[in-house]
mmCIF file of C-alpha atoms in Angstrom:
data_model
loop_
_atom_site.group_PDB
_atom_site.id
_atom_site.type_symbol
_atom_site.label_atom_id
_atom_site.label_comp_id
_atom_site.label_asym_id
_atom_site.label_seq_id
_atom_site.Cartn_x
_atom_site.Cartn_y
_atom_site.Cartn_z
ATOM 1 C CA MET A 1 114.102 117.369 87.871
ATOM 2 C CA ASP A 2 116.931 116.286 85.464
ATOM 3 C CA LEU A 3 115.748 112.592 85.542
ATOM 4 C CA LEU A 4 112.217 113.689 84.769
ATOM 5 C CA ILE A 5 113.345 115.858 81.789
ATOM 6 C CA GLN A 6 115.598 113.052 80.443
ATOM 7 C CA THR A 7 112.719 110.620 80.702
ATOM 8 C CA ILE A 8 110.432 112.778 78.770
ATOM 9 C CA ARG A 9 113.242 113.116 76.109
ATOM 10 C CA ASN A 10 113.141 109.386 75.884
ATOM 11 C CA TYR A 11 109.606 109.696 74.415
ATOM 12 C CA ILE A 12 109.556 112.959 72.582
ATOM 13 C CA PRO A 13 111.813 115.879 71.296
ATOM 14 C CA PHE A 14 111.846 118.344 74.182
ATOM 15 C CA SER A 15 113.040 121.891 73.697
ATOM 16 C CA PRO A 16 114.382 124.366 76.376
ATOM 17 C CA ALA A 17 110.862 126.130 76.084
ATOM 18 C CA ASP A 18 109.166 122.737 76.626
ATOM 19 C CA GLU A 19 111.429 122.199 79.603
ATOM 20 C CA ALA A 20 110.355 125.528 81.081
ATOM 21 C CA VAL A 21 106.781 124.454 80.818
ATOM 22 C CA ALA A 22 107.600 121.250 82.768
ATOM 23 C CA GLN A 23 109.361 123.241 85.353
ATOM 24 C CA ARG A 24 106.363 125.329 85.860
ATOM 25 C CA LEU A 25 103.748 122.462 85.922
ATOM 26 C CA PHE A 26 105.564 119.784 87.952
ATOM 27 C CA HIS A 27 106.051 120.148 91.681
ATOM 28 C CA ARG A 28 108.472 118.352 93.956
ATOM 29 C CA LYS A 29 107.166 116.325 96.877
ATOM 30 C CA GLU A 30 108.787 113.789 99.280
ATOM 31 C CA TYR A 31 107.212 110.688 100.785
ATOM 32 C CA LYS A 32 108.532 108.785 103.659
ATOM 33 C CA LYS A 33 108.720 104.934 103.620
ATOM 34 C CA GLY A 34 105.268 103.593 104.346
ATOM 35 C CA ALA A 35 103.447 106.777 103.272
ATOM 36 C CA HIS A 36 100.499 106.591 100.807
ATOM 37 C CA LEU A 37 100.971 108.416 97.583
ATOM 38 C CA LEU A 38 97.290 107.389 96.968
ATOM 39 C CA ALA A 39 94.867 105.630 99.448
ATOM 40 C CA GLY A 40 92.058 103.435 98.300
ATOM 41 C CA GLY A 41 88.908 105.507 98.061
ATOM 42 C CA GLU A 42 90.712 108.666 97.140
ATOM 43 C CA ILE A 43 90.721 110.362 93.786
ATOM 44 C CA CYS A 44 93.989 110.157 91.934
ATOM 45 C CA ARG A 45 94.671 113.863 91.337
ATOM 46 C CA ASN A 46 98.289 113.590 90.015
ATOM 47 C CA ILE A 47 100.639 111.804 87.732
ATOM 48 C CA ILE A 48 103.681 111.249 89.823
ATOM 49 C CA PHE A 49 107.250 110.763 88.484
ATOM 50 C CA ILE A 50 109.666 108.950 90.923
ATOM 51 C CA GLU A 51 113.048 110.575 91.039
ATOM 52 C CA SER A 52 114.217 108.313 93.824
ATOM 53 C CA GLY A 53 112.550 105.523 95.702
ATOM 54 C CA LEU A 54 110.250 102.557 95.185
ATOM 55 C CA VAL A 55 106.422 102.195 95.430
ATOM 56 C CA ARG A 56 104.043 99.422 95.133
ATOM 57 C CA TYR A 57 100.353 99.381 93.968
ATOM 58 C CA TYR A 58 97.945 97.332 95.982
ATOM 59 C CA LEU A 59 94.218 96.618 96.540
ATOM 60 C CA ASP A 60 92.396 95.440 99.587
ATOM 61 C CA LYS A 61 90.981 91.990 98.837
ATOM 62 C CA ASP A 62 88.804 90.683 101.676
ATOM 63 C CA GLY A 63 91.039 92.448 104.161
ATOM 64 C CA GLU A 64 94.233 91.326 102.764
ATOM 65 C CA ASP A 65 96.714 93.390 100.643
ATOM 66 C CA GLN A 66 97.039 92.118 97.066
ATOM 67 C CA THR A 67 100.186 93.851 95.538
ATOM 68 C CA ASN A 68 99.773 94.162 91.767
ATOM 69 C CA TYR A 69 102.524 96.483 90.531
ATOM 70 C CA PHE A 70 105.757 98.173 91.373
ATOM 71 C CA ASN A 71 107.446 101.414 90.174
ATOM 72 C CA LYS A 72 110.937 102.667 90.770
ATOM 73 C CA GLU A 73 112.997 105.810 90.130
ATOM 74 C CA GLY A 74 112.708 106.966 86.433
ATOM 75 C CA GLU A 75 109.143 105.862 86.229
ATOM 76 C CA PHE A 76 105.711 107.356 86.235
ATOM 77 C CA VAL A 77 103.096 106.485 88.906
ATOM 78 C CA CYS A 78 99.310 106.861 88.428
ATOM 79 C CA VAL A 79 96.138 104.971 88.791
ATOM 80 C CA TYR A 80 94.823 106.009 85.439
ATOM 81 C CA THR A 81 91.326 104.389 85.989
ATOM 82 C CA SER A 82 90.869 107.073 88.764
ATOM 83 C CA PHE A 83 93.011 109.862 87.217
ATOM 84 C CA LEU A 84 91.273 110.116 83.833
ATOM 85 C CA PRO A 85 87.582 110.239 85.013
ATOM 86 C CA GLN A 86 88.627 111.823 88.343
ATOM 87 C CA SER A 87 86.785 109.135 90.199
ATOM 88 C CA PRO A 88 87.683 107.204 93.454
ATOM 89 C CA SER A 89 90.398 104.613 93.227
ATOM 90 C CA GLY A 90 90.104 101.072 94.454
ATOM 91 C CA ILE A 91 93.919 100.798 94.335
ATOM 92 C CA SER A 92 96.371 102.196 96.759
ATOM 93 C CA ILE A 93 100.017 103.322 96.131
ATOM 94 C CA GLN A 94 102.457 103.078 98.940
ATOM 95 C CA ALA A 95 106.222 104.001 99.338
ATOM 96 C CA LEU A 96 108.283 101.111 100.078
ATOM 97 C CA GLU A 97 111.373 103.406 100.472
ATOM 98 C CA ASP A 98 111.640 107.134 101.073
ATOM 99 C CA CYS A 99 110.834 108.864 97.699
ATOM 100 C CA VAL A 100 111.413 112.017 95.994
ATOM 101 C CA ALA A 101 108.747 112.728 93.416
ATOM 102 C CA TRP A 102 107.536 115.294 90.813
ATOM 103 C CA LEU A 103 103.716 115.748 90.568
ATOM 104 C CA ILE A 104 101.589 117.157 87.811
ATOM 105 C CA SER A 105 97.887 117.606 88.301
ATOM 106 C CA PHE A 106 95.091 116.624 86.059
ATOM 107 C CA ASP A 107 94.807 120.258 84.851
ATOM 108 C CA GLY A 108 98.529 120.491 84.748
ATOM 109 C CA ILE A 109 98.852 117.613 82.357
ATOM 110 C CA GLN A 110 96.193 119.091 80.144
ATOM 111 C CA GLN A 111 98.163 122.225 80.042
ATOM 112 C CA PHE A 112 101.340 120.281 79.300
ATOM 113 C CA TYR A 113 99.495 118.702 76.312
ATOM 114 C CA LYS A 114 98.641 122.174 74.940
ATOM 115 C CA GLU A 115 101.903 124.045 75.606
ATOM 116 C CA VAL A 116 104.548 121.337 74.767
ATOM 117 C CA GLU A 117 105.019 120.875 71.074
ATOM 118 C CA TYR A 118 104.821 116.973 71.237
ATOM 119 C CA GLY A 119 102.976 116.946 74.560
ATOM 120 C CA GLU A 120 100.040 114.902 73.218
ATOM 121 C CA ARG A 121 102.354 112.375 71.712
ATOM 122 C CA PHE A 122 104.139 112.110 74.928
ATOM 123 C CA GLY A 123 100.717 111.295 76.612
ATOM 124 C CA ARG A 124 99.813 108.758 73.960
ATOM 125 C CA LEU A 125 103.097 106.943 74.194
ATOM 126 C CA ALA A 126 103.228 106.813 77.956
ATOM 127 C CA ILE A 127 99.687 105.499 78.237
ATOM 128 C CA GLU A 128 100.378 102.897 75.538
ATOM 129 C CA ALA A 129 103.160 101.503 77.590
ATOM 130 C CA VAL A 130 101.003 101.451 80.763
ATOM 131 C CA TYR A 131 98.329 99.607 78.710
ATOM 132 C CA LEU A 132 100.691 96.893 77.283
ATOM 133 C CA ASN A 133 102.033 96.268 80.779
ATOM 134 C CA ALA A 134 98.447 95.869 82.267
ATOM 135 C CA ILE A 135 97.354 93.606 79.549
ATOM 136 C CA ALA A 136 100.320 91.365 79.831
ATOM 137 C CA GLN A 137 99.972 91.181 83.674
ATOM 138 C CA ILE A 138 96.281 90.307 83.413
ATOM 139 C CA ALA A 139 97.106 87.634 80.807
ATOM 140 C CA SER A 140 99.762 86.113 83.096
ATOM 141 C CA LEU A 141 97.309 85.970 86.058
ATOM 142 C CA TYR A 142 95.037 83.802 83.887
ATOM 143 C CA THR A 143 97.571 81.693 82.015
ATOM 144 C CA ASP A 144 100.712 81.296 84.058
ATOM 145 C CA THR A 145 101.572 79.272 87.118
ATOM 146 C CA PRO A 146 102.982 81.027 90.181
ATOM 147 C CA GLU A 147 106.386 79.774 89.356
ATOM 148 C CA ILE A 148 106.299 81.367 85.818
ATOM 149 C CA ARG A 149 104.908 84.580 87.415
ATOM 150 C CA TYR A 150 107.853 84.621 89.873
ATOM 151 C CA LYS A 151 110.236 84.124 86.969
ATOM 152 C CA ASN A 152 108.517 86.938 85.097
ATOM 153 C CA PHE A 153 108.921 89.145 88.201
ATOM 154 C CA LEU A 154 112.662 88.389 88.279
ATOM 155 C CA ARG A 155 112.976 89.185 84.662
ATOM 156 C CA ASN A 156 110.806 92.270 84.618
ATOM 157 C CA TYR A 157 112.026 93.774 87.872
ATOM 158 C CA PRO A 158 115.691 92.745 88.262
ATOM 159 C CA ALA A 159 116.729 96.094 89.556
ATOM 160 C CA ILE A 160 114.323 95.906 92.593
ATOM 161 C CA VAL A 161 114.379 92.250 93.588
ATOM 162 C CA GLN A 162 116.587 92.965 96.601
ATOM 163 C CA ARG A 163 114.627 96.141 97.443
ATOM 164 C CA VAL A 164 111.157 94.564 97.769
ATOM 165 C CA PRO A 165 110.225 92.505 101.020
ATOM 166 C CA GLN A 166 109.468 88.913 100.008
ATOM 167 C CA TYR A 167 105.816 88.877 101.238
ATOM 168 C CA TYR A 168 105.134 91.738 98.767
ATOM 169 C CA ILE A 169 106.742 89.652 95.961
ATOM 170 C CA ALA A 170 104.594 86.679 97.091
ATOM 171 C CA SER A 171 101.476 88.760 97.075
ATOM 172 C CA TYR A 172 102.377 90.031 93.522
ATOM 173 C CA VAL A 173 102.911 86.421 92.378
ATOM 174 C CA GLY A 174 99.586 85.405 93.917
ATOM 175 C CA VAL A 175 100.963 82.975 96.642
ATOM 176 C CA LYS A 176 101.517 82.946 100.350
ATOM 177 C CA PRO A 177 105.187 83.666 101.461
ATOM 178 C CA GLN A 178 105.695 79.983 102.334
ATOM 179 C CA SER A 179 104.721 78.845 98.835
ATOM 180 C CA LEU A 180 107.220 81.596 97.328
ATOM 181 C CA SER A 181 109.912 80.098 99.495
ATOM 182 C CA ARG A 182 109.284 76.611 98.013
ATOM 183 C CA ILE A 183 109.302 78.077 94.476
ATOM 184 C CA ARG A 184 112.608 79.848 95.178
ATOM 185 C CA LYS A 185 114.122 76.636 96.613
ATOM 186 C CA ARG A 186 112.908 74.654 93.503
ATOM 187 C CA LEU A 187 114.468 77.192 91.263
ATOM 188 C CA ALA A 188 117.677 77.310 93.133
ATOM 189 C CA GLY A 189 117.964 73.584 93.049
ATOM 190 C CA ALA A 190 117.259 73.516 89.189
ATOM 191 C CA LYS A 191 120.529 75.627 88.587
#
């Protein structure tokens, strides 16, 4: 739980009393590689903090997985479009590695906001970061070439490049694995 507490402290002042609230409201859970933290069609009932491991977000597009995001240790995982209204998610979240996580329920986060002195500020700052990432990603899909999206992936996710299978990176970039291989060869030749 130390990484969770430190991450919250990166957003807000967090007293020992606040820490006790977090220890009461967050619950530890482990996921094996390949397990779903959330399957499409389910309601996202928790905000999940990844203590160790790596996950991907994907949706089923005409029977094919479309990877659209990654989270690693030290980051929060949630499909907010499902979590906030408590409605079914069209997005799935899958562990790409064994994961140790800390979960807080919808009711738990409401309690966190009430009991932690700067809890609501934490929620606002965290959701602002999610919003900015989502808008940047959407804009990139409309304006950037696959090569630029791949370069952005390398810049935005340098710590996980070697941990993610290439076919998930290709899916994230929006190309087939063969096309990603050609992009990688072009970039390697340009150096």
